[in-house]
Amino acid sequence: MRGGDGGGPEGGGVSRRQLLGLFGAGAAGAAVGAAGGASVATALANAAGAPDPARAYAFHGAHQAGITTPAQDRLHFAAFDTDPSLDRDGLIGLLTDWTNAAARLTQGLEVEEGGAVGGSDYAPPADTGEAQGLPASGLTITFGFGPGVFGAGDGASDRFGLAARRPPLLEPLPRFQGDALVPELTGGDLCIQACADDPQVAVHAIRNLSRIAFGRATLRWSQLGFGRTSSTSTAQATPRNLFGFKDGTANVKSEEQAAVDEHVWVAASDEPSWLAGGSYLVARRIRMIIENWDRVQLGEQEQLVGRSKGAGAPLSGGTEFTEPDFAAEGPTGAPLIAPTAHVALAHPSANGGTRMLRRGYNFVDGNDELGRLDAGLFFLSYQRSPQQFIDVQRSLAADGLNEYLKHVGSAVFAVPGGIAEGEFVGQALFA
Amino acid sequence: MRGGDGGGPEGGGVSRRQLLGLFGAGAAGAAVGAAGGASVATALANAAGAPDPARAYAFHGAHQAGITTPAQDRLHFAAFDTDPSLDRDGLIGLLTDWTNAAARLTQGLEVEEGGAVGGSDYAPPADTGEAQGLPASGLTITFGFGPGVFGAGDGASDRFGLAARRPPLLEPLPRFQGDALVPELTGGDLCIQACADDPQVAVHAIRNLSRIAFGRATLRWSQLGFGRTSSTSTAQATPRNLFGFKDGTANVKSEEQAAVDEHVWVAASDEPSWLAGGSYLVARRIRMIIENWDRVQLGEQEQLVGRSKGAGAPLSGGTEFTEPDFAAEGPTGAPLIAPTAHVALAHPSANGGTRMLRRGYNFVDGNDELGRLDAGLFFLSYQRSPQQFIDVQRSLAADGLNEYLKHVGSAVFAVPGGIAEGEFVGQALFA
């Protein structure tokens, strides 16, 4: 008598959400492999921002979804502290439960059989229910392990017996010039990135995964992002950040297979082997002082960025995707792109060829006591080594944009490789 | 050489955003009157959440847009304090500037001529630029006046000379049982509600209007909503709140012209006459303790609400839109809908026939120090008199849902009637 139906009369045990997840995606030909890169479905996401709600990405594959997957429009990100009582078996249990739930959620299913309304009247529902009737909406769920899981970092103990398996590169990030980190927005033992085209679907995922963790891991900090600031596919239009500039033009795109392999995935030949096919995730909550930025002259804004504010072309000329020419000079003999411009300092040529895959989001979280919007960029980057981020961030110490930025949150995670059917995320770590 | 173009080579003075706003909407037949209610465009918004990005609502009309307009998917709401130095002429200036900007923004134009990149290199851009390339996205901007504008409320002075014109019904809301109001999230002299189908467009509007107010009014509090919890048109599927239930099934819909006239619009025969065609807006930030709610048995959740969690049908039977039968009894002789169920206490029959038009949004703003999501409902209701809200809220004092709710923010505003071409919002107030 009680289905999870979104609209019509109540039916049997299969909800509309389930139907859309199982059949809608298939019928539309929108189910794509997580590791596959570009797809038919990708083309449905256009500049006007109307992706196909029924599209579903495979959860199982060679890599976790949500990295090279075409960047979805909305984000809910969560970092967790493991509870002091959690032991190795408990951690494995949590990861297993999270994996099983994520495999279902990403296909548009409820968090477990029974769901929001199919269980007993005398038990709390298995699923919190706010996504009933909503299709998969391109949801991806990506898991990561912070240094604390390996007994590294302030006050961490090796209660999981994993210290010897810690990736040598995984440790708390060094302090950078201009850091104004708030402890409550920094760090975390575990992380979950939920990206979707419908924010209600992303929030539903984090809420239910957080609920599953009750007594085992506690939400440390979390962040909603309302609009992507990166493209991870050549089929996506470049979005704008809250400085009003196109962001991520030179991002590693999923179609650049060689670059993805070189800069994003941990190789089988890298240490440790359990992380092969994975990546390192750096998360930074970067507050933008947009009210000050908005008082800067247009010409100076463009000089600071090194690109035009309209088309996003480098100041050395061309169109958005023209490679910047740092040697090009203007009539006075000065370089058209200043050596301290953001695009120059962030460019691979200034950083030993380093690139990374960015997956950031714009955020606004109310306002401060001065009436300034608490707005900015929730920066997410995936790279083969945290050193790639560290190198670029150090290069950016000379960036004139820093006057308008404040890094208030920071975290780094090792993101295990893809999950095979029947496995839990990070299983190789415990082998 | 520098246009506000979203993608291609840089062109002339008309941006893609402008083109989409002016021609895209017209070509798609999606430009609809603000006061017109249902429209062709409405049908484009379906349960799967893919409204036509090009749709634009008329800014001028008999009523302000954003009230009976089909509820858009995303919200950015802002409340402002007027600066102590602002006088009557300054307030008129601000309202004029806001009106001119809003008339452009809602049509997919930049905030003023010149926009993000069409002005001088040696001046800050007129528009902050993050919406370049984005179409109108159904943006509506709705303005309201708080009690402070009329010299009412704590510490307010009558520096605008408007005390005699205060609507007698406009005063700070009384204290309700269970209120846990935070001053920083409460009150405000002026408010702006920006609703759109693309959150970047709503954020862009509030940011630019806030910028225009610099030195005249300061952001007091602001709130993003990621998903609507109300339908204001019969063509819209009923959304779900974060309790997982359909919300706003019995909402006043724009198609019910008689109910809209009776319950939403201030009539010409009401006092004061300058508010005719307007409404009263109540805003409440209602934190939901969702972690506790999620531990409640399904049957108890449904008893508390008085509806099924799946289809949203009243527990007295039928489907979502079946009228609840509060007299219907179960086999034991107990009423199927408890007299203290939310649906019973909020029902017009329990409140002298009172209804209102709800326009709320789900929100999640990070988490608290216990790891609980700072999540809930940003409640917005429009009514002919604040007494309608007061009556229903007092009735809800017996609501069992209160155990899972905390009202932390509250405000009330008089929302002037529609704006004619060449007028500024609330002009009749100053006549």
Short mmCIF file of C-alpha atoms in Angstrom, two decimals, chain B residues 146-350:
data_model
loop_
_atom_site.label_atom_id
_atom_site.label_comp_id
_atom_site.label_asym_id
_atom_site.label_seq_id
_atom_site.Cartn_x
_atom_site.Cartn_y
_atom_site.Cartn_z
CA GLY B 146 10.47 45.94 7.16
CA PRO B 147 9.00 47.74 10.18
CA GLY B 148 12.21 49.76 10.64
CA VAL B 149 11.52 51.73 7.47
CA PHE B 150 8.48 53.15 9.25
CA GLY B 151 10.27 53.89 12.48
CA ALA B 152 8.85 50.78 14.20
CA GLY B 153 10.80 48.20 16.14
CA ASP B 154 13.78 48.33 18.47
CA GLY B 155 15.85 51.48 18.17
CA ALA B 156 14.25 52.60 14.92
CA SER B 157 13.84 56.30 14.19
CA ASP B 158 11.47 57.91 11.73
CA ARG B 159 14.23 59.44 9.64
CA PHE B 160 12.35 58.64 6.42
CA GLY B 161 9.21 60.46 7.63
CA LEU B 162 7.14 57.38 6.97
CA ALA B 163 5.78 56.59 10.46
CA ALA B 164 2.34 57.87 9.59
CA ARG B 165 2.23 55.65 6.53
CA ARG B 166 3.16 52.44 8.31
CA PRO B 167 0.73 49.63 7.60
CA PRO B 168 -0.87 49.12 11.02
CA LEU B 169 -0.38 45.37 10.59
CA LEU B 170 3.37 45.69 10.00
CA GLU B 171 5.22 45.25 13.24
CA PRO B 172 7.77 42.76 14.49
CA LEU B 173 6.17 39.34 14.89
CA PRO B 174 5.16 38.29 18.39
CA ARG B 175 7.20 35.70 20.18
CA PHE B 176 6.02 32.16 19.43
CA GLN B 177 6.40 29.08 21.56
CA GLY B 178 9.66 27.38 20.69
CA ASP B 179 11.28 30.47 19.16
CA ALA B 180 15.06 30.41 19.53
CA LEU B 181 15.71 33.48 17.44
CA VAL B 182 19.24 34.64 16.73
CA PRO B 183 19.31 38.44 16.40
CA GLU B 184 21.80 38.25 13.52
CA LEU B 185 19.34 36.13 11.53
CA THR B 186 16.28 38.18 12.42
CA GLY B 187 14.65 41.38 11.19
CA GLY B 188 15.82 43.80 8.55
CA ASP B 189 14.64 47.12 7.12
CA LEU B 190 14.56 45.98 3.51
CA CYS B 191 14.53 42.61 1.83
CA ILE B 192 15.19 41.19 -1.59
CA GLN B 193 14.07 37.74 -2.66
CA ALA B 194 15.87 36.48 -5.77
CA CYS B 195 14.53 33.24 -7.20
CA ALA B 196 15.88 31.57 -10.33
CA ASP B 197 16.37 28.18 -11.87
CA ASP B 198 20.14 28.71 -11.87
CA PRO B 199 21.64 29.57 -8.46
CA GLN B 200 24.51 31.49 -10.08
CA VAL B 201 21.91 33.87 -11.55
CA ALA B 202 20.19 34.36 -8.17
CA VAL B 203 23.51 34.92 -6.38
CA HIS B 204 24.61 37.34 -9.07
CA ALA B 205 21.44 39.38 -8.55
CA ILE B 206 21.79 39.65 -4.77
CA ARG B 207 25.49 40.41 -5.02
CA ASN B 208 24.99 43.23 -7.50
CA LEU B 209 22.00 44.71 -5.67
CA SER B 210 23.97 44.57 -2.43
CA ARG B 211 26.83 46.33 -4.17
CA ILE B 212 24.48 49.04 -5.44
CA ALA B 213 23.40 49.62 -1.84
CA PHE B 214 26.93 50.32 -0.65
CA GLY B 215 26.90 53.20 1.86
CA ARG B 216 23.12 53.19 1.96
CA ALA B 217 22.11 49.74 3.19
CA THR B 218 24.14 46.82 4.54
CA LEU B 219 23.46 43.13 4.31
CA ARG B 220 22.10 42.01 7.68
CA TRP B 221 21.51 38.34 6.89
CA SER B 222 21.12 36.26 3.79
CA GLN B 223 20.14 32.75 2.89
CA LEU B 224 20.60 30.42 -0.03
CA GLY B 225 17.96 27.78 -0.68
CA PHE B 226 18.95 24.88 -2.86
CA GLY B 227 15.55 23.41 -3.61
CA ARG B 228 12.02 24.72 -3.51
CA THR B 229 9.64 23.16 -1.00
CA SER B 230 6.49 24.65 -2.43
CA SER B 231 4.57 24.62 -5.66
CA THR B 232 2.79 27.84 -6.54
CA SER B 233 1.26 26.46 -9.72
CA THR B 234 -0.90 23.41 -10.33
CA ALA B 235 1.50 22.53 -13.16
CA GLN B 236 4.35 21.93 -10.70
CA ALA B 237 5.05 18.62 -8.99
CA THR B 238 5.01 18.89 -5.21
CA PRO B 239 8.59 18.92 -3.86
CA ARG B 240 9.85 17.35 -0.65
CA ASN B 241 11.23 18.98 2.46
CA LEU B 242 14.12 17.56 4.49
CA PHE B 243 11.75 15.50 6.61
CA GLY B 244 11.27 13.56 3.37
CA PHE B 245 7.62 14.57 3.04
CA LYS B 246 5.87 16.37 0.22
CA ASP B 247 5.45 19.97 1.27
CA GLY B 248 2.91 22.55 0.26
CA THR B 249 0.33 20.21 -1.28
CA ALA B 250 -2.48 22.47 -0.10
CA ASN B 251 -0.62 25.68 -0.96
CA VAL B 252 -2.53 28.52 -2.59
CA LYS B 253 -1.82 28.09 -6.31
CA SER B 254 -1.64 30.95 -8.77
CA GLU B 255 -4.48 29.43 -10.79
CA GLU B 256 -6.89 29.86 -7.86
CA GLN B 257 -7.61 33.49 -8.64
CA ALA B 258 -10.27 33.90 -5.98
CA ALA B 259 -8.08 32.40 -3.27
CA VAL B 260 -5.10 34.51 -4.34
CA ASP B 261 -7.25 37.64 -4.12
CA GLU B 262 -8.70 36.65 -0.77
CA HIS B 263 -5.53 35.38 0.94
CA VAL B 264 -2.47 36.86 -0.78
CA TRP B 265 -2.96 40.35 -2.20
CA VAL B 266 -3.66 43.44 -0.14
CA ALA B 267 -6.92 44.78 -1.57
CA ALA B 268 -7.60 48.35 -2.60
CA SER B 269 -10.12 48.48 0.24
CA ASP B 270 -7.48 47.43 2.80
CA GLU B 271 -5.32 49.90 4.73
CA PRO B 272 -3.01 51.47 3.70
CA SER B 273 -3.90 52.22 0.11
CA TRP B 274 -0.26 52.52 -0.98
CA LEU B 275 0.10 48.79 -0.32
CA ALA B 276 -2.78 47.76 -2.61
CA GLY B 277 -1.72 44.93 -4.91
CA GLY B 278 1.06 44.06 -2.49
CA SER B 279 1.36 41.44 0.21
CA TYR B 280 3.03 40.68 3.53
CA LEU B 281 6.02 38.39 3.53
CA VAL B 282 7.03 36.32 6.54
CA ALA B 283 10.48 34.73 6.48
CA ARG B 284 11.49 32.11 9.04
CA ARG B 285 14.75 30.21 9.18
CA ILE B 286 13.62 26.88 10.62
CA ARG B 287 16.40 24.54 11.59
CA MET B 288 15.34 20.91 11.33
CA ILE B 289 17.01 18.48 13.70
CA ILE B 290 17.08 15.90 10.96
CA GLU B 291 19.33 13.44 12.79
CA ASN B 292 16.69 13.04 15.50
CA TRP B 293 13.88 12.93 12.97
CA ASP B 294 15.63 10.13 11.12
CA ARG B 295 15.39 7.96 14.25
CA VAL B 296 11.61 8.23 14.42
CA GLN B 297 9.56 5.23 13.29
CA LEU B 298 7.90 5.60 9.90
CA GLY B 299 4.44 5.21 11.38
CA GLU B 300 5.08 7.92 13.95
CA GLN B 301 6.51 10.27 11.31
CA GLU B 302 3.32 9.85 9.30
CA GLN B 303 1.13 10.31 12.37
CA LEU B 304 2.96 13.53 13.23
CA VAL B 305 2.51 14.90 9.72
CA GLY B 306 -0.92 13.38 9.06
CA ARG B 307 0.08 12.27 5.56
CA SER B 308 1.79 9.24 4.05
CA LYS B 309 5.49 9.70 3.42
CA GLY B 310 5.30 8.19 -0.07
CA ALA B 311 2.46 9.67 -2.06
CA GLY B 312 1.69 12.39 0.46
CA ALA B 313 -1.94 11.31 0.79
CA PRO B 314 -3.81 12.26 3.96
CA LEU B 315 -3.99 9.38 6.42
CA SER B 316 -7.76 9.48 6.01
CA GLY B 317 -7.20 8.01 2.55
CA GLY B 318 -7.09 8.89 -1.11
CA THR B 319 -4.25 10.44 -3.07
CA GLU B 320 -2.08 13.50 -2.54
CA PHE B 321 -4.73 16.00 -3.48
CA THR B 322 -7.62 14.34 -1.65
CA GLU B 323 -8.98 16.68 1.01
CA PRO B 324 -8.17 15.34 4.51
CA ASP B 325 -11.17 13.92 6.37
CA PHE B 326 -10.54 14.79 9.99
CA ALA B 327 -13.68 12.93 11.09
CA ALA B 328 -12.64 9.61 9.56
CA GLU B 329 -11.97 6.98 12.18
CA GLY B 330 -9.94 3.80 12.13
CA PRO B 331 -11.06 0.39 13.39
CA THR B 332 -10.38 1.38 17.01
CA GLY B 333 -12.53 4.48 16.77
CA ALA B 334 -9.53 6.81 16.90
CA PRO B 335 -9.35 9.46 14.17
CA LEU B 336 -7.10 8.43 11.28
CA ILE B 337 -5.59 11.90 11.37
CA ALA B 338 -4.75 12.91 14.93
CA PRO B 339 -6.11 16.34 15.96
CA THR B 340 -2.53 17.35 16.76
CA ALA B 341 -1.13 16.21 13.39
CA HIS B 342 0.60 18.96 11.44
CA VAL B 343 -1.90 18.77 8.60
CA ALA B 344 -4.78 19.20 11.05
CA LEU B 345 -3.30 22.16 12.93
CA ALA B 346 -2.21 23.95 9.77
CA HIS B 347 -5.47 23.30 7.92
CA PRO B 348 -7.73 26.26 7.14
CA SER B 349 -10.53 24.57 9.11
CA ALA B 350 -8.44 24.96 12.27
#
